[in-house]
Coordinates of C-alpha atoms in Angstrom, one line a residue:
M1 CA -128.4 -5.5 134.3
P2 CA -128.0 -7.4 131.6
T3 CA -130.2 -6.7 128.7
T4 CA -132.1 -10.1 127.4
S5 CA -134.8 -10.1 124.1
H6 CA -137.7 -12.1 124.5
N7 CA -135.9 -15.0 124.0
S8 CA -133.0 -14.7 126.6
I9 CA -132.5 -14.0 129.8
P10 CA -129.2 -13.5 132.9
R11 CA -127.9 -16.3 133.2
P12 CA -125.7 -17.6 136.6
P13 CA -121.9 -16.9 136.2
V14 CA -119.9 -20.1 136.3
V15 CA -116.6 -19.9 138.7
A16 CA -113.7 -21.7 139.0
V17 CA -111.7 -21.3 141.6
M18 CA -107.6 -21.7 141.5
G19 CA -104.7 -21.3 143.2
H20 CA -101.9 -23.0 145.3
I21 CA -102.0 -25.8 147.2
D22 CA -102.9 -25.4 151.1
H23 CA -104.2 -21.8 150.0
G24 CA -107.7 -22.0 151.2
K25 CA -109.9 -23.4 148.4
S26 CA -111.5 -25.7 149.1
S27 CA -112.0 -24.0 152.5
L28 CA -113.2 -20.8 151.2
L29 CA -115.6 -23.0 149.0
D30 CA -116.9 -24.9 152.3
R31 CA -118.0 -21.7 154.4
I32 CA -119.7 -20.5 151.7
R33 CA -121.2 -24.0 150.6
T34 CA -121.3 -24.3 155.5
S35 CA -119.9 -27.8 155.0
N36 CA -116.6 -29.5 154.8
S37 CA -114.7 -31.4 152.4
V38 CA -111.8 -30.3 152.9
A39 CA -112.0 -33.4 156.1
G40 CA -112.5 -35.6 153.5
E41 CA -109.6 -34.9 151.2
I42 CA -106.6 -36.9 150.8
G43 CA -103.6 -35.0 152.2
G44 CA -105.6 -31.9 152.1
I45 CA -105.7 -31.5 148.0
T46 CA -109.0 -31.0 146.5
Q47 CA -108.0 -34.5 143.5
K48 CA -110.9 -34.2 141.3
M49 CA -113.4 -31.3 139.8
S50 CA -116.4 -30.9 142.3
A51 CA -119.2 -28.2 141.2
Y52 CA -121.6 -26.6 143.0
E53 CA -124.4 -24.4 143.7
V54 CA -124.7 -22.1 145.9
T55 CA -127.9 -19.0 146.1
H56 CA -126.5 -16.3 147.2
K57 CA -128.0 -12.5 148.5
N58 CA -127.3 -9.6 146.0
E59 CA -126.5 -5.6 147.4
R60 CA -130.5 -5.0 145.8
G61 CA -131.2 -8.3 148.0
E62 CA -132.2 -10.7 145.0
S63 CA -130.8 -13.9 144.9
R64 CA -128.7 -14.5 142.9
R65 CA -127.3 -18.3 141.9
I66 CA -123.3 -19.5 141.2
T67 CA -121.8 -22.4 140.0
F68 CA -118.4 -23.3 141.4
L69 CA -116.0 -25.2 140.1
D70 CA -113.7 -26.2 142.3
T71 CA -110.6 -27.5 140.6
P72 CA -107.2 -29.3 142.0
G73 CA -104.1 -27.3 143.2
H74 CA -101.5 -29.7 142.1
E75 CA -99.0 -29.3 139.7
A76 CA -100.5 -32.3 138.0
F77 CA -104.2 -31.1 137.6
N78 CA -102.9 -28.4 135.3
A79 CA -104.9 -30.4 132.8
I80 CA -108.7 -30.4 134.7
R81 CA -108.0 -27.5 134.9
S82 CA -107.5 -26.2 132.1
H83 CA -111.0 -27.8 131.5
G84 CA -111.9 -25.7 134.3
A85 CA -111.5 -22.2 132.6
K86 CA -113.1 -23.6 129.0
V87 CA -116.7 -23.8 131.3
A88 CA -116.5 -21.2 133.7
D89 CA -117.4 -17.5 133.0
I90 CA -114.9 -16.2 136.0
A91 CA -112.4 -16.9 137.4
I92 CA -110.7 -16.4 141.2
L93 CA -107.7 -16.6 141.7
V94 CA -107.5 -17.8 145.8
V95 CA -103.8 -16.5 147.0
S96 CA -102.9 -17.0 150.7
G97 CA -102.1 -13.6 152.9
E98 CA -100.4 -15.1 154.6
E99 CA -97.8 -17.0 152.3
G100 CA -98.3 -14.6 149.5
V101 CA -97.2 -15.4 145.5
K102 CA -96.2 -20.0 144.2
P103 CA -95.4 -21.5 141.7
Q104 CA -99.2 -22.9 141.1
T105 CA -100.6 -19.6 141.1
V106 CA -98.2 -18.6 138.9
E107 CA -99.4 -21.1 136.7
A108 CA -103.8 -20.7 137.7
Y109 CA -102.9 -17.1 136.7
K110 CA -102.0 -19.2 133.7
T111 CA -104.2 -21.2 133.2
I112 CA -106.9 -18.0 133.0
T113 CA -105.2 -15.9 130.7
D114 CA -105.2 -18.1 127.7
A115 CA -108.9 -18.5 128.4
G116 CA -109.8 -15.3 128.2
L117 CA -111.6 -15.4 131.5
P118 CA -111.8 -12.0 134.2
F119 CA -111.0 -12.9 137.5
I120 CA -111.1 -11.6 141.3
V121 CA -108.4 -12.5 143.5
A122 CA -109.6 -13.6 146.6
I123 CA -106.7 -12.7 149.4
T124 CA -107.1 -16.3 151.9
K125 CA -106.6 -16.7 154.9
M126 CA -106.6 -12.8 156.3
D127 CA -107.5 -14.0 160.5
K128 CA -104.2 -15.3 160.4
A129 CA -101.8 -12.5 162.5
E130 CA -98.8 -12.4 159.1
A131 CA -101.1 -12.6 156.6
S132 CA -101.2 -8.5 154.8
V133 CA -103.4 -8.0 152.1
E134 CA -100.8 -4.9 150.5
R135 CA -97.5 -7.2 151.4
T136 CA -99.9 -9.8 148.9
Q137 CA -101.0 -7.2 146.7
Q138 CA -97.0 -6.4 146.2
L139 CA -96.0 -10.3 145.4
L140 CA -98.2 -10.6 142.8
A141 CA -97.4 -7.6 141.1
E142 CA -93.5 -8.8 141.6
H143 CA -95.4 -11.6 139.6
E144 CA -97.1 -9.5 136.4
I145 CA -99.6 -9.9 137.8
Y146 CA -101.6 -6.8 138.7
V147 CA -104.6 -5.5 141.1
E148 CA -107.0 -2.5 141.2
G149 CA -104.1 -0.2 142.7
Y150 CA -101.7 -2.2 141.7
G151 CA -101.5 -1.5 138.1
G152 CA -104.4 -3.3 136.8
D153 CA -108.1 -3.8 136.9
A154 CA -108.3 -7.0 138.7
P155 CA -110.3 -6.4 141.7
F156 CA -109.0 -8.2 145.0
V157 CA -111.6 -9.0 148.3
G158 CA -109.3 -10.0 151.5
V159 CA -110.7 -13.5 152.7
S160 CA -111.8 -15.8 155.9
A161 CA -112.3 -18.8 155.7
K162 CA -112.1 -19.7 159.2
T163 CA -114.2 -16.2 160.7
G164 CA -116.3 -15.3 156.8
A165 CA -114.8 -11.9 156.6
G166 CA -115.2 -10.7 153.5
V167 CA -117.4 -14.3 152.2
N168 CA -120.5 -12.0 151.3
D169 CA -118.0 -8.9 149.7
L170 CA -116.2 -11.4 147.7
L171 CA -119.3 -13.2 146.4
D172 CA -121.0 -9.3 145.5
M173 CA -118.6 -9.3 143.6
I174 CA -119.0 -12.2 141.2
I175 CA -122.4 -11.1 141.1
L176 CA -121.4 -7.9 140.6
V177 CA -118.7 -9.2 137.4
S178 CA -120.6 -11.2 136.1
E179 CA -123.3 -8.4 135.2
L180 CA -120.6 -6.7 133.9
Q181 CA -119.8 -9.6 131.4
N182 CA -124.1 -9.7 130.3
L183 CA -124.3 -13.8 130.3
I184 CA -127.8 -14.5 128.8
G185 CA -128.8 -18.1 128.4
T186 CA -131.9 -19.3 126.7
T187 CA -134.0 -21.8 127.9
N188 CA -136.0 -22.5 124.6
V189 CA -132.9 -24.7 123.1
P190 CA -131.7 -28.5 123.1
A191 CA -129.2 -28.1 126.2
E192 CA -124.9 -26.9 125.3
G193 CA -122.6 -28.4 128.2
I194 CA -119.4 -29.5 128.7
I195 CA -118.3 -32.8 130.9
I196 CA -116.6 -31.9 133.5
E197 CA -115.6 -34.9 135.8
S198 CA -116.6 -38.9 135.3
I199 CA -116.0 -42.0 137.4
L200 CA -117.3 -45.2 137.5
D201 CA -120.6 -46.5 139.6
K202 CA -120.1 -49.4 141.0
R203 CA -123.7 -49.9 141.6
R204 CA -125.0 -47.6 139.0
G205 CA -122.8 -47.4 135.7
I206 CA -120.6 -44.6 133.9
A207 CA -121.8 -41.4 136.0
S208 CA -119.8 -38.0 134.1
T209 CA -121.2 -34.4 135.7
L210 CA -121.2 -32.4 132.7
I211 CA -122.0 -28.2 133.8
V212 CA -125.0 -26.6 131.7
K213 CA -123.7 -24.3 129.4
N214 CA -126.8 -22.7 127.7
G215 CA -130.8 -24.6 127.0
T216 CA -133.1 -27.3 128.9
L217 CA -131.7 -30.5 129.7
T218 CA -134.9 -32.2 130.2
Q219 CA -134.4 -36.5 131.4
G220 CA -135.1 -39.0 128.9
Q221 CA -133.6 -37.3 125.6
T222 CA -130.3 -38.9 125.0
L223 CA -126.8 -37.3 125.0
V224 CA -123.6 -38.3 123.0
A225 CA -120.3 -37.5 124.4
G226 CA -117.3 -37.9 121.8
T227 CA -118.5 -41.5 121.2
A228 CA -120.1 -41.9 124.6
I229 CA -123.9 -42.2 124.2
A230 CA -126.3 -41.9 128.0
P231 CA -130.0 -41.9 127.9
G232 CA -130.4 -39.6 129.2
R233 CA -132.4 -41.4 132.3
I234 CA -131.1 -40.7 135.7
M235 CA -129.9 -37.2 136.3
E236 CA -128.4 -36.0 139.7
D237 CA -128.2 -32.4 140.5
F238 CA -125.0 -31.6 142.4
L239 CA -126.7 -33.0 146.4
G240 CA -127.6 -36.5 144.1
N241 CA -130.9 -35.9 143.8
N242 CA -133.4 -37.2 141.7
I243 CA -133.6 -33.6 138.8
T244 CA -136.2 -33.4 135.3
T245 CA -134.3 -31.1 134.3
A246 CA -131.3 -28.2 134.4
T247 CA -130.9 -25.2 132.7
F248 CA -127.8 -23.5 131.8
S249 CA -124.8 -22.7 135.0
S250 CA -125.4 -25.9 136.4
P251 CA -124.3 -29.3 137.5
V252 CA -126.0 -32.1 136.1
R253 CA -124.8 -35.5 136.9
I254 CA -126.2 -38.4 134.3
I255 CA -125.9 -42.0 134.8
G256 CA -125.8 -45.0 132.6
W257 CA -122.9 -43.8 130.2
S258 CA -121.7 -46.2 127.6
E259 CA -118.4 -45.7 128.0
L260 CA -116.8 -43.1 129.6
P261 CA -117.1 -39.8 128.2
P262 CA -114.3 -37.4 128.0
L263 CA -113.0 -34.7 129.8
G264 CA -113.7 -30.9 128.2
A265 CA -116.4 -32.9 125.5
T266 CA -119.0 -31.3 124.7
I267 CA -122.7 -33.0 124.6
R268 CA -124.7 -33.9 122.6
I269 CA -128.6 -33.8 122.3
F270 CA -130.9 -36.6 120.5
G271 CA -134.3 -37.0 119.8
S272 CA -134.0 -40.7 119.9
K273 CA -131.0 -43.9 120.5
K274 CA -130.7 -44.8 117.6
E275 CA -130.5 -40.6 116.3
A276 CA -127.7 -40.7 118.6
E277 CA -125.6 -43.9 117.7
V278 CA -125.9 -43.6 113.9
F279 CA -124.1 -39.8 115.4
V280 CA -121.1 -41.7 116.7
A281 CA -121.3 -44.5 114.3
T282 CA -120.6 -41.3 111.6
E283 CA -118.3 -39.6 113.8
R284 CA -116.3 -42.8 114.8
L285 CA -115.6 -43.5 110.8
R286 CA -115.4 -39.9 110.9
I287 CA -112.3 -40.4 113.2
H288 CA -110.4 -43.4 111.8
H289 CA -110.3 -42.4 108.3
G290 CA -109.9 -38.3 109.3
T291 CA -106.7 -38.5 111.1
S292 CA -103.9 -39.3 109.8
A293 CA -101.7 -42.1 110.7
I294 CA -99.2 -41.3 113.4
P295 CA -95.2 -42.7 113.2
A296 CA -95.2 -45.4 116.3
E297 CA -92.2 -44.3 118.4
E298 CA -88.5 -44.8 117.5
I299 CA -87.1 -47.2 120.8
A300 CA -84.1 -48.6 121.0
A301 CA -83.3 -52.4 120.9
D302 CA -82.0 -51.9 124.2
T303 CA -84.8 -49.8 126.0
V304 CA -87.0 -51.8 128.6
H305 CA -90.7 -51.4 128.1
I306 CA -91.9 -50.9 132.0
P307 CA -96.1 -52.2 130.9
L308 CA -98.4 -50.4 133.5
I309 CA -101.9 -50.8 134.3
L310 CA -103.5 -48.1 135.3
K311 CA -106.7 -47.2 137.1
A312 CA -108.3 -44.3 138.6
N313 CA -111.6 -43.6 140.4
V314 CA -112.7 -40.6 137.9
S315 CA -110.7 -39.4 134.4
G316 CA -109.3 -36.4 135.7
G317 CA -107.2 -39.0 137.7
L318 CA -106.1 -40.9 134.9
E319 CA -105.5 -37.6 132.8
A320 CA -103.0 -36.2 136.0
I321 CA -100.9 -39.5 135.3
H322 CA -101.0 -39.2 132.2
H323 CA -98.8 -35.6 133.2
E324 CA -97.2 -36.8 135.7
L325 CA -95.5 -40.0 133.7
A326 CA -94.6 -37.2 130.9
K327 CA -92.4 -36.0 133.2
I328 CA -90.5 -39.6 133.6
S329 CA -87.5 -39.1 131.1
I330 CA -85.1 -42.4 131.6
E331 CA -82.3 -43.5 128.8
R332 CA -83.6 -46.4 127.3
V333 CA -86.5 -46.8 129.5
H334 CA -90.0 -46.7 127.7
I335 CA -92.8 -45.9 129.5
K336 CA -96.0 -48.2 128.7
I337 CA -99.3 -48.0 129.5
V338 CA -101.2 -50.9 128.2
H339 CA -104.5 -50.8 129.8
E340 CA -106.4 -47.7 131.3
S341 CA -110.1 -46.6 132.9
I342 CA -111.3 -45.6 135.6
G343 CA -113.3 -47.6 138.9
D344 CA -112.2 -51.0 141.0
I345 CA -108.8 -52.5 140.2
S346 CA -110.8 -56.0 139.6
E347 CA -110.0 -59.1 138.4
A348 CA -109.7 -58.0 135.5
D349 CA -106.9 -56.4 135.2
V350 CA -105.0 -58.9 137.2
K351 CA -105.3 -61.7 135.0
R352 CA -104.0 -58.7 132.1
A353 CA -100.5 -58.1 134.2
V354 CA -100.1 -62.0 134.2
A355 CA -100.2 -62.3 130.6
T356 CA -98.3 -58.3 130.7
P357 CA -94.8 -59.4 131.1
D358 CA -93.6 -57.4 134.0
G359 CA -96.3 -56.2 134.2
I360 CA -97.9 -53.8 136.6
I361 CA -101.0 -52.2 138.4
V362 CA -100.8 -49.0 139.6
G363 CA -104.0 -47.4 140.9
F364 CA -104.7 -43.9 141.8
A365 CA -107.1 -43.0 144.7
T366 CA -108.8 -46.8 144.3
R367 CA -110.4 -49.3 145.8
I368 CA -108.7 -53.1 144.9
D369 CA -111.8 -56.1 144.7
P370 CA -111.9 -58.5 147.3
L371 CA -111.1 -61.1 143.9
A372 CA -109.0 -59.0 142.3
Q373 CA -106.7 -59.1 145.4
S374 CA -106.5 -62.8 146.5
T375 CA -106.5 -62.9 142.4
A376 CA -103.5 -61.5 143.1
E377 CA -102.1 -63.0 146.4
R378 CA -102.0 -66.3 144.6
Q379 CA -100.4 -65.0 140.8
G380 CA -97.5 -63.3 142.6
T381 CA -99.2 -60.0 141.1
P382 CA -98.0 -56.8 143.6
I383 CA -100.7 -54.1 143.3
H384 CA -99.5 -50.4 144.0
T385 CA -102.1 -48.1 144.8
F386 CA -101.8 -44.3 146.1
D387 CA -103.8 -41.8 147.2
I388 CA -101.1 -38.8 146.5
I389 CA -100.5 -38.5 142.9
Y390 CA -97.0 -37.5 143.3
K391 CA -96.3 -40.5 145.1
L392 CA -97.4 -42.6 142.4
S393 CA -94.8 -40.8 140.3
D394 CA -92.1 -41.5 141.9
F395 CA -93.0 -44.9 142.4
V396 CA -93.4 -45.4 139.1
R397 CA -89.1 -43.2 138.5
E398 CA -88.4 -45.6 140.8
V399 CA -89.1 -49.4 139.1
A400 CA -88.2 -47.1 135.7
Q401 CA -84.2 -46.7 137.3
K402 CA -83.9 -50.2 139.1
R403 CA -85.0 -51.2 135.3
R404 CA -82.7 -49.5 134.0
P405 CA -80.9 -52.1 131.2
L406 CA -77.0 -52.3 132.0
M407 CA -75.2 -50.5 129.2
Q408 CA -71.7 -50.8 128.0
V409 CA -69.1 -48.5 128.0
D410 CA -65.5 -48.7 126.0
E411 CA -63.9 -46.7 129.1
S412 CA -59.9 -45.8 127.7
I413 CA -56.6 -47.0 129.7
G414 CA -54.0 -45.0 127.8
T415 CA -53.3 -44.0 124.2
A416 CA -49.9 -44.9 122.4
K417 CA -48.6 -43.6 118.9
I418 CA -47.0 -46.0 116.5
L419 CA -43.4 -44.7 115.5
K420 CA -42.5 -47.5 113.2
I421 CA -43.5 -50.7 111.0
F422 CA -41.0 -53.5 111.5
S423 CA -43.7 -56.7 109.5
H424 CA -46.8 -57.4 109.1
N425 CA -48.5 -61.1 108.0
R426 CA -52.2 -61.4 107.4
D427 CA -53.5 -60.3 110.9
K428 CA -50.2 -60.2 112.0
H429 CA -48.8 -56.4 113.4
I430 CA -44.8 -56.5 114.7
V431 CA -44.7 -52.3 115.4
G432 CA -43.0 -50.0 117.8
G433 CA -44.5 -46.9 118.9
K434 CA -44.2 -44.5 122.6
V435 CA -47.4 -44.2 125.3
E436 CA -49.0 -40.5 126.0
T437 CA -51.4 -41.0 128.4
G438 CA -52.2 -43.9 130.8
S439 CA -50.8 -47.1 129.5
V440 CA -50.8 -50.4 127.8
K441 CA -51.3 -53.5 128.1
V442 CA -51.2 -57.0 127.0
G443 CA -54.4 -58.3 126.0
S444 CA -56.0 -55.2 126.2
E445 CA -58.3 -55.0 122.8
I446 CA -57.4 -51.2 121.2
K447 CA -59.3 -49.3 118.8
I448 CA -57.0 -47.6 115.8
I449 CA -57.2 -44.5 114.6
R450 CA -55.9 -42.5 111.5
R451 CA -56.6 -39.3 111.0
L452 CA -58.8 -39.1 114.6
A453 CA -61.2 -40.5 112.4
D454 CA -61.6 -44.7 114.4
I455 CA -61.1 -47.7 111.7
G456 CA -60.8 -50.9 113.8
R457 CA -60.5 -52.6 116.3
G458 CA -57.0 -54.6 117.2
R459 CA -55.9 -56.6 120.5
I460 CA -52.5 -56.5 122.5
R461 CA -50.9 -59.7 122.0
E462 CA -47.3 -59.2 123.3
L463 CA -45.3 -56.0 124.9
Q464 CA -41.8 -55.2 124.5
Q465 CA -39.9 -53.1 126.2
Q466 CA -35.8 -52.8 125.0
K467 CA -36.2 -55.8 124.3
D468 CA -37.3 -57.4 127.6
K469 CA -41.1 -58.4 127.6
A470 CA -43.5 -56.5 129.0
T471 CA -47.7 -56.8 130.7
E472 CA -47.6 -53.3 130.5
I473 CA -45.5 -49.7 128.9
T474 CA -46.2 -46.4 130.9
E475 CA -46.9 -42.7 129.9
G476 CA -43.7 -42.3 127.7
H477 CA -42.4 -44.9 127.0
E478 CA -41.3 -46.5 124.0
F479 CA -42.0 -50.2 123.8
G480 CA -42.4 -53.0 120.8
T481 CA -46.1 -55.0 120.0
M482 CA -47.7 -56.9 118.3
I483 CA -51.0 -56.9 117.0
E484 CA -53.5 -58.7 116.3
S485 CA -56.2 -57.3 113.5
K486 CA -57.1 -57.1 111.1
I487 CA -56.8 -53.4 109.6
E488 CA -53.4 -53.1 108.7
I489 CA -51.7 -50.2 110.5
A490 CA -49.2 -47.5 108.8
V491 CA -46.9 -45.0 111.0
G492 CA -48.7 -42.2 112.2
D493 CA -51.5 -44.3 113.5
R494 CA -52.6 -43.9 117.1
I495 CA -53.8 -46.6 119.6
E496 CA -55.9 -46.2 122.2
C497 CA -56.6 -49.7 124.6
F498 CA -60.0 -49.4 125.8
T499 CA -62.5 -52.0 128.0
V500 CA -65.3 -52.7 128.8
V501 CA -67.5 -52.0 131.1
E502 CA -71.3 -52.0 132.4
K503 CA -73.1 -48.7 133.4
Q504 CA -77.1 -47.8 134.2

């Protein structure tokens, strides 16, 4: 057991569960919590962070509390996983004993190691005939993830969410690792905590989930996260029950924020709303004056802007959308977020889209307000909603490709070398030459090239071959021509005939 002072006591571990999509993270937590959240997930993907508390009796028969963070597995939710790693004390890296190491397994491992977290490897789906602990250990080692017995000190446990095999061993291992970490908390100090999730409750306003890292949070205290203020009158535990106090490692939902608290923000406790407002006012001034202005992105004149109005059910959803949109890079297309917020798509969002030329409303895991739907239909404004993050990004990418402007490109027809100058009068030049590549044609625009430098433009007005008029001279043949150009042409210059075509 960890040693403590008279003011401190052991605190429960906060455990982040990470790994590849569909490797059984949520199923494992369901077995631990004896619930069924998987059935409620869209496409089998956990698309927001959730926190749960469980009580486990260790080998000595002592009841120990553990807080679990269920973090999304899809690559787009890496930012949310990073927040989970920062708030956690221990990580569980979930790897399927059937499928082995996947790209998100490696990415989750990097998040864990970057955060400096001790971790346990949970090898899942051990009820499957194809599952193999030894093969999974080998695959992990091939990706430089070393467990006990394979060159490392990370413990591993084989588990089956379906049968429950190994789950108690995993919980025992979590308690053991937490004791080795000497996790200590102090109850008689103001609460410290980190925001892990925010959502707009249609009836009750902005709500956020935070993990108390130390101290005691008491009902009625005023909280500040970033520049958001909450009176702390409504506090709920992870089951939705009203509570009056919460201490370290507990997930707590606070309802009634003045604005959306940023993910990963630490909370500050104030004795009154007035004190909190003074602090926030000072913080706003610091942010405004203390940061240097970043020059606006230089955007080419022919760039098409795609204005997006983004809505999501939770703040983590907006963060995931940003992550996905950042990967869309299409020349001469600029994706611009003109507004974003959490909650249902509202009539105000539709009006904003109507007022924004070519504006698009995109919703993620959120609903459309009936009034917004009728207004959109009346205004002819489409609303696009998605429950799977990659489908949303595919849609935006497709729109960007379709709206990408056509670009005028000079396409070479042929080149010729000037061999003789017969005469020139103002912008009329009578010259002789020989076609080197392709062909030259009457009416073609030309580039005049001298010593590899493009020195000007002109146009072929007449062509002759052996004193006969011609419309086109092909490669290898000599010709006479009248060129119209303001540039004085010299022997040795080359002309390049080109046509202008439009391409994406």
